[in-house]
Amino acid sequence: MSEAAKLREEICLLAKSMFDRGLTCGASGNISARLTDGTILVTPTGSSMGFLDPARISHLDARFQHIDGDLPTKEVPLHSAFYDTRQQTGAVVHLHSTHSVAWSMLPEVDPEDVLPPLTPYSIIRVGRVKLLPFFLPGDPEMGNAVRGLAGQRSAVLLANHGPVVAGKDIWAASFAMEELEETAKLALLTRGLNPRQLSAEQISALYDMTGHSK
């Protein structure tokens, strides 16, 4: 099996897994992944992540221009911003996952560091998450907002919209996305209960382990 064929299968496998577990619904969410030749595979516009066809995955060149397959998601500018500013990015996942969206709406959320330090794995897999303002779906300004972070964040949360996570490959990006969503869920479950959070020393040690920007 060629590299492209294998990656097409993996995109569909992970997308269906996330859809089946309610992490995204209907025709929401999108995934992209980079091949070693620099071209990009991305889920098509208007597609459901639960019912993707590997043969119809969009194929874009290194400048994000359509080569073949169905037309790509309208969120390509958002994806391209991570590839352009983070050299290590091999895949990007964007969902409309319920708990993350709900958390993005709350007034107490710190826009510079969205997730409370409840577990080590949110820091290990995701790092600090920036809250970006609301944009209309498909607005190229979302990509410009990500570029404005100069590659310092691997994940952002779009207000009233959903999270976007970049990773070294499709598996790392997907696992980090799930960690973000689970942490948002924990934050909602413990909201107002004064949960015991990780200490500043523990947080610093975790950042030292991972290499994420503090």
Coordinates of C-alpha atoms in Angstrom, one line a residue:
M1 CA 0.0 0.0 0.0
S2 CA 1.4 3.4 -0.9
E3 CA 2.0 6.2 1.6
A4 CA -1.0 8.2 0.3
A5 CA -3.4 5.2 0.3
K6 CA -2.4 4.3 3.9
L7 CA -2.9 7.9 5.0
R8 CA -6.3 8.1 3.3
E9 CA -7.4 5.0 5.2
E10 CA -6.1 6.4 8.5
I11 CA -7.9 9.7 8.0
C12 CA -11.2 7.8 7.5
L13 CA -10.5 5.4 10.4
L14 CA -9.8 8.1 12.9
A15 CA -12.6 10.4 11.6
K16 CA -15.2 7.6 12.0
S17 CA -13.9 6.7 15.4
M18 CA -14.4 10.3 16.6
F19 CA -17.8 10.6 14.9
D20 CA -19.0 7.3 16.4
R21 CA -18.0 8.5 19.9
G22 CA -19.9 11.8 19.5
L23 CA -16.8 14.0 19.3
T24 CA -18.2 15.6 16.2
C25 CA -21.6 15.3 14.5
G26 CA -23.4 15.7 11.2
A27 CA -21.1 17.2 8.6
S28 CA -18.9 19.1 11.1
G29 CA -15.2 18.8 11.6
N30 CA -12.3 18.3 9.3
I31 CA -8.8 16.6 9.2
S32 CA -5.8 17.2 7.1
A33 CA -2.4 15.4 7.0
R34 CA 0.8 16.0 5.1
L35 CA 2.6 13.5 2.9
T36 CA 6.4 13.3 2.6
D37 CA 6.3 15.0 -0.7
G38 CA 4.8 18.1 0.9
T39 CA 1.3 17.7 -0.5
I40 CA -1.8 17.6 1.8
L41 CA -4.7 15.2 2.1
V42 CA -7.8 16.9 3.6
T43 CA -11.4 15.9 4.2
P44 CA -13.9 17.3 1.7
T45 CA -16.3 20.1 2.1
G46 CA -19.7 19.2 3.4
S47 CA -18.6 15.6 4.3
S48 CA -19.5 13.7 7.4
M49 CA -16.5 12.3 9.3
G50 CA -18.5 9.2 10.0
F51 CA -18.9 8.3 6.3
L52 CA -15.8 9.3 4.5
D53 CA -14.6 7.5 1.3
P54 CA -10.8 7.2 1.1
A55 CA -10.9 7.7 -2.7
R56 CA -12.7 11.0 -2.4
I57 CA -10.4 12.7 0.1
S58 CA -9.1 16.0 -1.3
H59 CA -5.5 16.2 -2.4
L60 CA -3.8 19.6 -2.3
D61 CA -0.4 20.6 -3.5
A62 CA 2.2 22.2 -1.2
R63 CA 0.6 25.6 -1.8
F64 CA -2.8 24.2 -0.8
Q65 CA -4.2 24.3 -4.3
H66 CA -6.6 21.5 -5.3
I67 CA -5.1 18.6 -7.3
D68 CA -7.8 15.9 -7.2
G69 CA -10.5 14.3 -5.2
D70 CA -13.5 16.2 -3.9
L71 CA -13.2 19.9 -3.1
P72 CA -11.6 20.5 0.3
T73 CA -13.2 21.8 3.4
K74 CA -13.6 25.6 3.5
E75 CA -11.4 25.6 6.6
V76 CA -8.2 25.1 4.5
P77 CA -6.8 28.5 5.5
L78 CA -7.1 27.5 9.1
H79 CA -5.2 24.3 8.5
S80 CA -2.6 25.9 6.3
A81 CA -1.7 28.4 9.0
F82 CA -0.4 25.6 11.2
Y83 CA 1.6 24.0 8.4
D84 CA 3.1 27.3 7.5
T85 CA 4.1 28.4 11.0
R86 CA 4.9 25.1 12.7
Q87 CA 7.5 23.1 10.6
Q88 CA 6.9 20.0 12.7
T89 CA 3.1 19.8 11.8
G90 CA 2.2 16.7 10.0
A91 CA -1.6 16.8 10.6
V92 CA -4.3 19.1 11.8
V93 CA -7.7 18.1 13.4
H94 CA -10.6 20.5 13.9
L95 CA -13.8 19.4 15.6
H96 CA -17.0 21.0 17.0
S97 CA -16.7 18.9 20.1
T98 CA -19.4 19.7 22.7
H99 CA -17.5 20.2 25.9
S100 CA -14.7 22.3 24.3
V101 CA -17.3 24.5 22.6
A102 CA -19.2 25.0 25.8
W103 CA -16.0 25.8 27.7
S104 CA -15.1 28.5 25.0
M105 CA -18.3 30.4 25.9
L106 CA -17.7 30.8 29.7
P107 CA -16.6 34.2 31.0
E108 CA -14.0 32.9 33.4
V109 CA -11.9 31.2 30.7
D110 CA -8.4 32.6 30.4
P111 CA -7.9 33.4 26.7
E112 CA -4.1 32.9 27.0
D113 CA -4.4 29.5 28.7
V114 CA -7.8 28.0 28.2
L115 CA -7.5 24.7 30.0
P116 CA -7.2 24.5 33.8
P117 CA -4.3 22.3 34.9
L118 CA -6.3 19.4 36.0
T119 CA -4.3 16.4 34.6
P120 CA -0.7 16.0 33.4
Y121 CA -1.8 14.7 30.0
S122 CA -3.4 18.0 28.9
I123 CA 0.0 19.6 29.3
I124 CA 2.0 16.7 27.8
R125 CA -0.2 16.3 24.7
V126 CA -1.7 19.8 24.2
G127 CA 0.2 22.5 26.1
R128 CA -1.2 26.0 26.5
V129 CA -4.3 26.6 24.4
K130 CA -5.1 30.0 23.1
L131 CA -8.7 31.2 22.9
L132 CA -9.3 32.9 19.6
P133 CA -12.4 35.2 19.0
F134 CA -15.4 34.2 17.0
F135 CA -15.1 34.2 13.2
L136 CA -17.6 33.2 10.6
P137 CA -17.0 29.6 9.5
G138 CA -14.5 29.6 6.6
D139 CA -13.3 33.1 7.3
P140 CA -9.6 33.3 6.2
E141 CA -9.1 35.6 9.2
M142 CA -9.0 32.5 11.3
G143 CA -5.8 31.4 9.6
N144 CA -4.4 34.9 10.1
A145 CA -5.1 34.7 13.8
V146 CA -3.2 31.4 14.0
R147 CA -0.3 32.9 12.0
G148 CA -0.3 35.7 14.5
L149 CA 0.8 33.2 17.2
A150 CA 4.0 32.6 15.2
G151 CA 4.0 28.8 15.8
Q152 CA 4.0 29.1 19.6
R153 CA 0.8 27.1 20.1
S154 CA -0.1 23.6 18.8
A155 CA -3.7 24.1 19.7
V156 CA -6.3 26.9 19.7
L157 CA -10.0 27.1 20.7
L158 CA -12.2 29.1 18.4
A159 CA -14.9 30.8 20.5
N160 CA -18.4 29.4 20.1
H161 CA -17.0 27.1 17.4
G162 CA -14.5 24.5 18.4
P163 CA -10.9 23.3 18.9
V164 CA -8.1 23.0 16.3
V165 CA -5.0 20.9 17.1
A166 CA -1.8 20.3 15.2
G167 CA 0.5 17.3 15.7
K168 CA 3.5 15.6 14.3
D169 CA 1.2 13.1 12.6
I170 CA -2.5 12.2 12.3
W171 CA -2.4 9.9 15.4
A172 CA -0.7 12.5 17.6
A173 CA -3.0 15.3 16.5
S174 CA -6.1 13.1 17.1
F175 CA -4.9 12.0 20.5
A176 CA -4.1 15.6 21.5
M177 CA -7.6 16.7 20.3
E178 CA -9.2 14.0 22.5
E179 CA -7.2 15.1 25.5
L180 CA -8.3 18.7 24.9
E181 CA -11.9 17.7 24.8
E182 CA -11.7 15.4 27.9
T183 CA -10.0 18.2 29.8
A184 CA -12.8 20.6 28.9
K185 CA -15.3 18.0 30.0
L186 CA -13.5 17.7 33.4
A187 CA -13.4 21.5 33.7
L188 CA -17.2 21.6 33.2
L189 CA -17.8 18.7 35.6
T190 CA -15.8 20.3 38.3
R191 CA -16.8 23.9 37.7
G192 CA -17.6 25.7 41.0
L193 CA -16.3 22.7 43.1
N194 CA -12.9 24.2 43.7
P195 CA -11.0 21.1 42.3
R196 CA -7.4 20.4 43.4
Q197 CA -5.3 21.5 40.4
L198 CA -1.7 20.8 39.6
S199 CA 0.8 23.0 41.4
A200 CA 3.0 25.6 39.7
E201 CA 6.0 23.4 40.3
Q202 CA 4.3 20.3 38.8
I203 CA 3.1 22.3 35.8
S204 CA 6.7 23.7 35.2
A205 CA 8.1 20.2 35.4
L206 CA 5.6 18.9 32.8
Y207 CA 6.5 21.7 30.4
D208 CA 10.2 20.9 30.9
M209 CA 9.4 17.3 29.9
T210 CA 7.5 18.1 26.8
G211 CA 9.2 21.1 25.3
H212 CA 5.9 23.0 24.9
S213 CA 6.1 26.8 25.3
K214 CA 5.4 27.8 28.9

